[in-house]
C-alpha positions as MATLAB code, in Angstrom:
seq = 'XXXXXXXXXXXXXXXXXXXXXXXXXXXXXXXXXXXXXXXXXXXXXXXXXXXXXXXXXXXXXXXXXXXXXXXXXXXXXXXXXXXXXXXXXXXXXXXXXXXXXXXXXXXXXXXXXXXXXXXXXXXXXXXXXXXXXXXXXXXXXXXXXXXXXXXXXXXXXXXXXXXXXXXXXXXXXXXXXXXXXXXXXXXXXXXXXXXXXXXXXXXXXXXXXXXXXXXXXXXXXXXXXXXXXXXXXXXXXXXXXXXXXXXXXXXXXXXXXXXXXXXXXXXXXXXXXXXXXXXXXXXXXXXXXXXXXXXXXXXXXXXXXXXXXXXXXXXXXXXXXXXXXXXXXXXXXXXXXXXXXXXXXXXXXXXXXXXXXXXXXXXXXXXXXXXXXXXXXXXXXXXXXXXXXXXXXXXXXXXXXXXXXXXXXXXXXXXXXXXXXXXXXXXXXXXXXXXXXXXXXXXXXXXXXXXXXXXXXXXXXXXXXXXXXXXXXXXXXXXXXXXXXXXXXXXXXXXXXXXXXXXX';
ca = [
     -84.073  101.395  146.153;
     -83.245  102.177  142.396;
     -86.845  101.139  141.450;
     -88.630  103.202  143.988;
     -86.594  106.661  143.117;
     -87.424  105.665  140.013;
     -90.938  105.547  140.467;
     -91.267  108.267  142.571;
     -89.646  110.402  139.897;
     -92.050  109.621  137.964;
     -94.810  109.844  139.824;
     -94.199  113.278  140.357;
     -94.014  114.179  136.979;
     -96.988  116.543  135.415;
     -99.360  113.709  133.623;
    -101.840  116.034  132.911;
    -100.456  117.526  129.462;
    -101.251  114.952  126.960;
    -100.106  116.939  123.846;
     -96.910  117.688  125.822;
     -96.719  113.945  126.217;
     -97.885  113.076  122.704;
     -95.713  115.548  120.986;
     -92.541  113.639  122.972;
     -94.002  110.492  122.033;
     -93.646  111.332  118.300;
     -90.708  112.777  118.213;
     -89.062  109.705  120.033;
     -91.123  107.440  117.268;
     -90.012  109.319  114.416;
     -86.203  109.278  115.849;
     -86.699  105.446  116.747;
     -88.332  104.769  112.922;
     -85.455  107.012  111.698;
     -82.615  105.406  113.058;
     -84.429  101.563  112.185;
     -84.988  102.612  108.785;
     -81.163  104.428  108.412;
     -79.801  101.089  110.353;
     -82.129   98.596  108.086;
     -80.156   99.619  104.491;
     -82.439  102.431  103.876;
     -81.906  106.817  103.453;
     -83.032  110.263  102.638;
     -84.798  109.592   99.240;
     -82.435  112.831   98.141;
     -79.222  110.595   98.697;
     -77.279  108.873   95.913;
     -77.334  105.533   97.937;
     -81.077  105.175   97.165;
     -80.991  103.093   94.704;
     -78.461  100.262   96.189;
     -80.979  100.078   98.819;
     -83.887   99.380   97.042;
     -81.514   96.560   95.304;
     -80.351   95.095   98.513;
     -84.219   94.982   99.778;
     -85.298   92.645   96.759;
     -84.723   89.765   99.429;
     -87.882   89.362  101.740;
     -85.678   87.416  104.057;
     -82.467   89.586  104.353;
     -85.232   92.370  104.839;
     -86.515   91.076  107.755;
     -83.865   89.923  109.113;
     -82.940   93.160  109.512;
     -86.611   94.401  110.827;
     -86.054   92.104  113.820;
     -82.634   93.176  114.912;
     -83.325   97.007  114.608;
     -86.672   95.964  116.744;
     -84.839   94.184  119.740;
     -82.594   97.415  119.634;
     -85.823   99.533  119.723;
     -87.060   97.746  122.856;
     -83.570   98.749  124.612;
     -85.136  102.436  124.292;
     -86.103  103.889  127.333;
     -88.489  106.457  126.325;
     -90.375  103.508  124.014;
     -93.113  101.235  124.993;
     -93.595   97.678  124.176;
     -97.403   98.456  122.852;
     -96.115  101.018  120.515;
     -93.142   98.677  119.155;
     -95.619   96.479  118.236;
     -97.613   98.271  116.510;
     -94.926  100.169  115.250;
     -93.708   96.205  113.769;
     -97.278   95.289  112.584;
     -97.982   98.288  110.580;
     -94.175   98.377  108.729;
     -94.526   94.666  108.018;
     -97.973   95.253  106.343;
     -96.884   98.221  104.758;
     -93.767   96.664  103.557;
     -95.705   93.505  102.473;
     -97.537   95.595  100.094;
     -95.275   98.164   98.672;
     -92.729   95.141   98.352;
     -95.194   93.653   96.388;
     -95.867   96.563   93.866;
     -91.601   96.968   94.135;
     -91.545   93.269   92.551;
     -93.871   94.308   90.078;
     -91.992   96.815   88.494;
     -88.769   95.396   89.008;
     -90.199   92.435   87.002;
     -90.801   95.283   84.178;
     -87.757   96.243   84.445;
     -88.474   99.607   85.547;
     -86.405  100.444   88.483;
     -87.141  104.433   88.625;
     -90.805  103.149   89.729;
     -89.103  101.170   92.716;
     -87.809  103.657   93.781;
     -90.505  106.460   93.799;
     -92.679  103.679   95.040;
     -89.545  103.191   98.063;
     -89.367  106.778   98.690;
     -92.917  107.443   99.403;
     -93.136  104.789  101.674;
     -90.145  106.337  103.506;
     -91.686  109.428  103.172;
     -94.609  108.501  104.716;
     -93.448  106.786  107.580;
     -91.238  109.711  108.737;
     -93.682  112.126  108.483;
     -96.555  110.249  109.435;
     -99.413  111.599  112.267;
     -98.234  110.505  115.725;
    -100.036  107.932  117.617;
    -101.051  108.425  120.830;
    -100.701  106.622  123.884;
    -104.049  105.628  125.436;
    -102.912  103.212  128.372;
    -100.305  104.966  131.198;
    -100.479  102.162  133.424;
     -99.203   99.475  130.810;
     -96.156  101.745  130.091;
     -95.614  102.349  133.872;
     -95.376   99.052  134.230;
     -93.332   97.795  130.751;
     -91.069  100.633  131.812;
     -90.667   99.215  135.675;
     -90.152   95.528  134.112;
     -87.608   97.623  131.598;
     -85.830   98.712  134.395;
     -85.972   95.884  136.922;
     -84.247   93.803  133.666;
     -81.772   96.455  132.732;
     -81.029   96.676  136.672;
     -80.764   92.909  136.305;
     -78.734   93.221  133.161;
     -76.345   95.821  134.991;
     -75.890   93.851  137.918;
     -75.020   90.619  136.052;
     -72.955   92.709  133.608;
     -71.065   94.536  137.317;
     -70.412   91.148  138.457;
     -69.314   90.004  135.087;
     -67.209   93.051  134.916;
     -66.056   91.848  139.286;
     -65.252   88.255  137.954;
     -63.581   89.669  134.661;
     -61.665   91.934  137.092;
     -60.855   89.670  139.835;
     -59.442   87.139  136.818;
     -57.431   90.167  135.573;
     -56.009   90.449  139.021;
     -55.224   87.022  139.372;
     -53.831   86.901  135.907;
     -51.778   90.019  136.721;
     -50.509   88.626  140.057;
     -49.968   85.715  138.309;
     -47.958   87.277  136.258;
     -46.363   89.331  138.640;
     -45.036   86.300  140.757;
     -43.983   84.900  137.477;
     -42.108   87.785  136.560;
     -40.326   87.760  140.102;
     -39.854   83.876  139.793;
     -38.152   84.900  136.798;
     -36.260   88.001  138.481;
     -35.405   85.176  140.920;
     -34.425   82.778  138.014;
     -32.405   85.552  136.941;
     -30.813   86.736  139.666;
     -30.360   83.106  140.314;
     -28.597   82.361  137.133;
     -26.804   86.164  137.022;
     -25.117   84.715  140.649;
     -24.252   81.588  138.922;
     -22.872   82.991  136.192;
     -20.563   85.292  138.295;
     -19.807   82.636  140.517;
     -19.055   80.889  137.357;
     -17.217   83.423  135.928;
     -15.112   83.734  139.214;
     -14.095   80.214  138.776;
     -13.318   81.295  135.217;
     -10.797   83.704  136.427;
      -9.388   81.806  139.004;
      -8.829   78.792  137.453;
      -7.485   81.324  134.231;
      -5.462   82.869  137.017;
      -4.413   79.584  137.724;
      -3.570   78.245  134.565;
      -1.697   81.203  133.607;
       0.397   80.705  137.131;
       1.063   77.544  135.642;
       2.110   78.170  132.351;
       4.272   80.626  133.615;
       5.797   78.036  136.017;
       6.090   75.702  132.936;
       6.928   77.905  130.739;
       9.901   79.360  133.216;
      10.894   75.509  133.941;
      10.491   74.601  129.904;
      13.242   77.667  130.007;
      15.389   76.479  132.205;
      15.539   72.946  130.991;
      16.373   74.642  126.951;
      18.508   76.692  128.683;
      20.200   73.186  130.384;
      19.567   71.619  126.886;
      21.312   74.407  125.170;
      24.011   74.135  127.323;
      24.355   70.370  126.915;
      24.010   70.651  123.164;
      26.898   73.063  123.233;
      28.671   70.843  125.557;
      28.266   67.833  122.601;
      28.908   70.049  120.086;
      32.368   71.021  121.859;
      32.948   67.634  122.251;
      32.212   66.434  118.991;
      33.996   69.398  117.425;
      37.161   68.027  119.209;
      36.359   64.975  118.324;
      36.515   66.062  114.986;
      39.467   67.651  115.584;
      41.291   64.974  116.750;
      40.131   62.677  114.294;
      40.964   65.507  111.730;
      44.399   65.519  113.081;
      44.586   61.859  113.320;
      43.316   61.344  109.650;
      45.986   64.164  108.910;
      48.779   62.304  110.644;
      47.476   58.883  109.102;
      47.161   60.299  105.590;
      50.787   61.536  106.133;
      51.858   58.237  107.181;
      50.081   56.481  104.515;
      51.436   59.195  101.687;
      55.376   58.450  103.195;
      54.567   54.528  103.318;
      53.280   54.909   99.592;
      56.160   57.134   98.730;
      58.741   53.932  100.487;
      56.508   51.810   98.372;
      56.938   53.673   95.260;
      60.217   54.207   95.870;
      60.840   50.474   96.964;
      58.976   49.247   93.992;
      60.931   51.633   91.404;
      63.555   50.101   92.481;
      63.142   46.580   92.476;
      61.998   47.705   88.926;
      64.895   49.323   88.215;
      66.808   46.550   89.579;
      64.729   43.901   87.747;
      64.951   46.314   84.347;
      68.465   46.134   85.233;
      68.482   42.098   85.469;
      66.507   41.860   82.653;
      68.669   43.884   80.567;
      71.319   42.512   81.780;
      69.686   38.981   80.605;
      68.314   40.557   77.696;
      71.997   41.785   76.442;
      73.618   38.406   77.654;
      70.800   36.501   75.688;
      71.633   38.915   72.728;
      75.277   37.930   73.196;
      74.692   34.971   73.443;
      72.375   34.794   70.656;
      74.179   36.803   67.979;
      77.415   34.286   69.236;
      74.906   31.440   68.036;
      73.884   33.084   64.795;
      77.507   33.807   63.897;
      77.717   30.508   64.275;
      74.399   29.329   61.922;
      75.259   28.783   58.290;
      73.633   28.251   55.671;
      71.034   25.950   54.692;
      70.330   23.605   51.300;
      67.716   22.162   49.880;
      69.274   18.915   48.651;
      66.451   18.648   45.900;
      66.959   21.916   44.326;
      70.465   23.179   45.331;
      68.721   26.310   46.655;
      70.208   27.623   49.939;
      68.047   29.296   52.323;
      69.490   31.591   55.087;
      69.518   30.773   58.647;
      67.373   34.097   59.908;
      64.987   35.981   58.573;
      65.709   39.797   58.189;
      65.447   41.843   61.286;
      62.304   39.850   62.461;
      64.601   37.333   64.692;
      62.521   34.442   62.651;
      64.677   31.515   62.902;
      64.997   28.723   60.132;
      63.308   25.490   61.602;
      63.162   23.536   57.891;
      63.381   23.738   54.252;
      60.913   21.083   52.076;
      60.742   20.633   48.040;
      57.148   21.103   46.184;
      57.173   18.473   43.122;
      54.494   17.848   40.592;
      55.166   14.846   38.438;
      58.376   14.126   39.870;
      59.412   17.957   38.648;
      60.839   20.263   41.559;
      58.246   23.756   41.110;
      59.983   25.776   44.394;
      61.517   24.674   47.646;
      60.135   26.270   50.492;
      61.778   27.053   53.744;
      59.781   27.971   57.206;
      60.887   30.486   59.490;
      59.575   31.059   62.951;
      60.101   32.508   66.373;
      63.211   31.148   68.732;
      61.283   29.836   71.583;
      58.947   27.452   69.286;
      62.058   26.385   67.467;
      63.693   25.727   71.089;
      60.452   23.880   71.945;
      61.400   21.248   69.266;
      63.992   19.973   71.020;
      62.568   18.699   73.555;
      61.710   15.895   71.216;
      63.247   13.423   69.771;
      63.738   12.781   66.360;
      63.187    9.237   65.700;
      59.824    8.187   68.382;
      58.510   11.648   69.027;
      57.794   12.634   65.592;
      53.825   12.864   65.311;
      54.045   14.550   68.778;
      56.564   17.124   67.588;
      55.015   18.607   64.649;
      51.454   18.092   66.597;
      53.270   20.809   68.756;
      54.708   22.414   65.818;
      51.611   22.949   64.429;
      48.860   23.662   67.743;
      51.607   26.185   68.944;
      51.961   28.258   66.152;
      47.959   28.338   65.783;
      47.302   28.655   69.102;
      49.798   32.105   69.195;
      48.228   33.324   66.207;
      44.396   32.972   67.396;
      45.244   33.236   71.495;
      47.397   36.875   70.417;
      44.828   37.505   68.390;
      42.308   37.515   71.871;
      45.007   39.456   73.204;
      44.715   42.396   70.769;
      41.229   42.614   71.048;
      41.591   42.816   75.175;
      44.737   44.689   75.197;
      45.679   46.083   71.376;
      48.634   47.970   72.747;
      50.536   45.342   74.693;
      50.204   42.604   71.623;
      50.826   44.847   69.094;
      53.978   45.386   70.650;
      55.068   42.086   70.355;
      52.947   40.289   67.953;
      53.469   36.297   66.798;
      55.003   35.768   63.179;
      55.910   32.856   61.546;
      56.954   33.149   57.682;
      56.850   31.189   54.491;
      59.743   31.817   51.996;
      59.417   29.909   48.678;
      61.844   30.297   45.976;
      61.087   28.757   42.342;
      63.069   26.495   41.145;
      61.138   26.091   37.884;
      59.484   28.541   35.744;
      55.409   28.900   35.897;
      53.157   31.379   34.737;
      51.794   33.852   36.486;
      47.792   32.535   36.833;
      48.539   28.755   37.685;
      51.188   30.320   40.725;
      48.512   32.618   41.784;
      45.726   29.653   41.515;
      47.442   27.099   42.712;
      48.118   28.739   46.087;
      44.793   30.084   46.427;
      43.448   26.996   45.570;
      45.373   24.960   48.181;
      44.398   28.061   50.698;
      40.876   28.254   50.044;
      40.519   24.506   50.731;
      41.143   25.441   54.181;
      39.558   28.412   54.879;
      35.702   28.608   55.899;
      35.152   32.241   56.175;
      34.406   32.787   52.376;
      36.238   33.521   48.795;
      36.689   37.398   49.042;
      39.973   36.793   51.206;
      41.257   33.684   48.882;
      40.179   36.068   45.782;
      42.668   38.983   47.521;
      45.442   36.778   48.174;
      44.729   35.084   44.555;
      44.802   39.028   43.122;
      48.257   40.002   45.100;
      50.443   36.938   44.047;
      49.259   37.882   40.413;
      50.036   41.630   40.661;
      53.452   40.433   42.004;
      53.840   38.092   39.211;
      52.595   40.065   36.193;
      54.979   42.002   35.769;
      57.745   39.966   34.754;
      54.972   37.666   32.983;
      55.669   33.924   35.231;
      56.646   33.436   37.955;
      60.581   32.116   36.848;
      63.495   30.218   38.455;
      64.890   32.203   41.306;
      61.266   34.255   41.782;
      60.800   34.803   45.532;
      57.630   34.267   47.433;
      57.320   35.705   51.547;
      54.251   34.547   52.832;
      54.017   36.458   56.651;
      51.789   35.047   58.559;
      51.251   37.724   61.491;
      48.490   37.441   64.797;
      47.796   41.240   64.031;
      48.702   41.883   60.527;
      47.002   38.724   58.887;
      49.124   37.262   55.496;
      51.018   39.498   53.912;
      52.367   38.955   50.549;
      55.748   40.065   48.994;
      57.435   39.262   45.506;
      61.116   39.405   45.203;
      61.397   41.076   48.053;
      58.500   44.120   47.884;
      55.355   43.695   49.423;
      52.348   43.755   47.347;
      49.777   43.581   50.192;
      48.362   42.074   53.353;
      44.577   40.428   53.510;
      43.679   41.527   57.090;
      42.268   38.049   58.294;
      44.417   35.865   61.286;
      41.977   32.830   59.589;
      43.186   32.939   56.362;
      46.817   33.495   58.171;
      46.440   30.143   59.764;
      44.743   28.789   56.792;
      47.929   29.586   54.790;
      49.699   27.686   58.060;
      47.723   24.508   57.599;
      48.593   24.681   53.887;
      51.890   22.668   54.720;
      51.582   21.693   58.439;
      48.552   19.667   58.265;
      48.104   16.391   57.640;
      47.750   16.610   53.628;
      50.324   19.467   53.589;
      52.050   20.262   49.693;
      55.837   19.473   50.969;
      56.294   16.566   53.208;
      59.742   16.780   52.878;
      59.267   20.387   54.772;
      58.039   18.162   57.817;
      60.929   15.767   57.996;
      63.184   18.282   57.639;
      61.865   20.077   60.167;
      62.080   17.309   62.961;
      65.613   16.338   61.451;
      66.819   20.099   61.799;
      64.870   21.055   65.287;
      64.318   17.983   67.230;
      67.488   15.892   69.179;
      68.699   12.310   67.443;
];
């Protein structure tokens, strides 16, 4: 129905004014060669962009390239016929062929203003060329009813394109709709969930915090019970302590009065044994001083020289008197003096079979005191000092010597017997001299007191004053050994000794 309104239209038309119709024709040519020209690269020779397209058109192929696809857009035209395109294509392609050729010719030379003179009157030309005219109406009728019968085609393929495009646009749109309600759904789905979740949330908050609060109130109750236990214990403990406070308080009392009956129990049984023991000590004393009133005097039958029977205020008891002779000459007689209960000891033996056992005694007890009070001194100084061992020496000369062989000959005898070293022998060497010097020798009736003391040493005295004490308990007991040992220089001293001390 399209085609035949279309034909009928045209039909009708007035066909009878061919310059009309020519004039049309031209002006549609020169528009159509305009606009394939303008859309092929090329312009107004007047414009600036000239030039570029004479550069760009130096390629025969990119130039008709070009030619071709302003031609099939030519042919979509309505007012053109398919005779006139063609000729329209024959007579640019020859024309191009040969100004292209002279354009390559002076491009080769280098001389590009020609190229584009040459360019411009082509263009020229060709725009304002004489029209052609149209010589067969029934071709065109019938290009322009196969023109429309395709473009009819072309529209109906293009509607139903445009249908199918639309009906996919509506699928894809109801696609999308259902998927966005799926996902609405989804939503809503999950929104529900999520309240019902968050309902569970709060009641099983709800619930927890019913609970803590029940725990919490029982948790208070039982640190309330705790409390109250705790001060309960504490109570309890607290008289506990109390009582054991007072208890402690009433033993400590007891203990302090059964220390004070102690005390006082042991002062005095103290007192009463000072009391005994003074009263012993003062009967001993009696009975002791009635003894020494009744001691006389002692002689040494080889020199005539008497010795007394105690020893100053030292309560050092004579035990023996002995001679010292060199070449059957009497030098001094020498008489030992020691403490009561060694002297007491010696009787205990008798005189004629216990004689080596007796001065064996003699002799390990008075060493034994001097070293064992020595041990004594160094564990407790203040208790031995107060009652230290002594035993004593007393030599008086019966026959004049000088002062270095008295001093020598005692050292000499000394040093024999003493392993600690000279420097004590030299000191007790130095005080005999120094007591001797200054009356020149030692002469008849010239004292020597040789102490021999468990905290003092020897000390040395001459005629009664002390010159000195060497502060050594070995050379003390060395001096000891000097006539109580087996080689000692007055045996006589020895069997006096058991004679005087020991029982017939």
């Amino acid at each position: 129905k399209y085609e035949e309104d279309e034909m009928n239209e045209y039909e009708e038309d007035d066909m009878d004014d061919d310059d009309e119709e020519a004039e049309d024709e031209l002006s549609s040519m020169r528009e159509a060669v305009t606009y394939f020209l303008q859309s092929s690269g090329f312009s107004s020779p007047s414009t600036t962009e000239e030039s570029n397209a004479v550069k760009e058109a130096m390629s025969q192929k990119e130039t008709d390239s070009r030619v071709q696809y302003n031609i099939d857009q030519l042919q979509r035209a309505r007012y053109l016929q398919p005779q006139n395109v063609l000729r329209i294509e024959k007579e640019l392609n020859q024309e191009w062929k040969l100004r292209q050729d002279t354009i390559d010719r002076a491009v080769q030379k280098n001389n590009v203003e020609k190229a584009k003179q040459i360019k411009a009157d082509w263009m020229n030309r060709i725009v304002n060329g004489t029209p052609v005219k149209v010589r067969d109406r029934s071709k065109q009728i019938q290009w322009e009813k196969e023109f429309r019968n395709k473009m009819i085609k072309e529209r109906m393929v293009q509607k139903e394109q445009e249908q199918k495009e639309q009906q996919q646009q509506e699928s894809k749109e109801e696609t999308k709709v259902r998927e966005e309600r799926k996902k609405e759904q989804d939503a809503a789905v999950v929104a529900a969930g999520a309240a019902e979740e968050a309902r569970k949330q709060k009641v099983q908050a709800q619930a927890k915090a019913e609970a803590a609060a029940a725990a919490a109130a029982k948790e208070g109750a039982e640190r309330q019970k705790e409390e109250a236990e705790k001060q309960k214990k504490e109570q309890r403990i607290a008289a506990e302590k109390a009582r054991a406070a007072e208890a402690a308080a009433k033993a400590q009392a007891e203990a302090e009065a059964e220390q004070v009956r102690l005390l006082r129990e042991k002062q005095a049984k103290e007192a009463a044994e000072a009391a005994a023991k003074a009263a012993e000590e003062e009967e001993e004393r009696k009975q002791r001083e009635e003894e020494d009133a009744l001691l006389q005097p002692l002689e040494d039958k080889a020199t005539g020289i008497v010795f007394a029977p105690k020893l100053g205020d030292d309560d050092l008891y004579f035990i023996g008197v002995g001679v010292r002779k060199k070449a059957f000459v009497s030098i001094y007689s020498v008489g030992m003096y020691t403490s009561r209960d060694v002297k007491m000891s010696l009787e205990d033996f008798l005189e004629e079979h216990d004689k080596k056992e007796a001065l064996t005694f003699l002799h390990d007890s008075i060493q034994q005191k001097l070293t064992s009070s020595t041990t004594m001194i160094l564990a407790e100084p203040s208790k031995t000092k107060q009652n230290p061992f002594k035993t004593s020496f007393l030599l008086q000369m019966a026959f004049s010597v000088g002062a270095e062989t008295m001093s020598s000959t005692i050292a000499e005898s000394v040093g024999q017997r003493y392993r600690d070293g000279p420097m004590e022998v030299t000191e007790l060497k130095d005080l005999i001299f120094a007591g001797v010097k200054a009356k020149g020798s030692a002469t008849k009736g010239t004292t020597f007191l040789f102490e021999c003391s468990s905290d003092n040493g020897l000390t040395v005295s001459v005629d009664g004053e002390v010159q000195g004490t060497v502060n050594s308990v070995e050379l003390a007991s060395a001096f000891v050994n000097v006539y109580l040992d087996e080689k000692g220089a007055s045996p006589s001293l020895k069997e006096n000794i058991l004679q005087h001390c020991c029982a017939p």
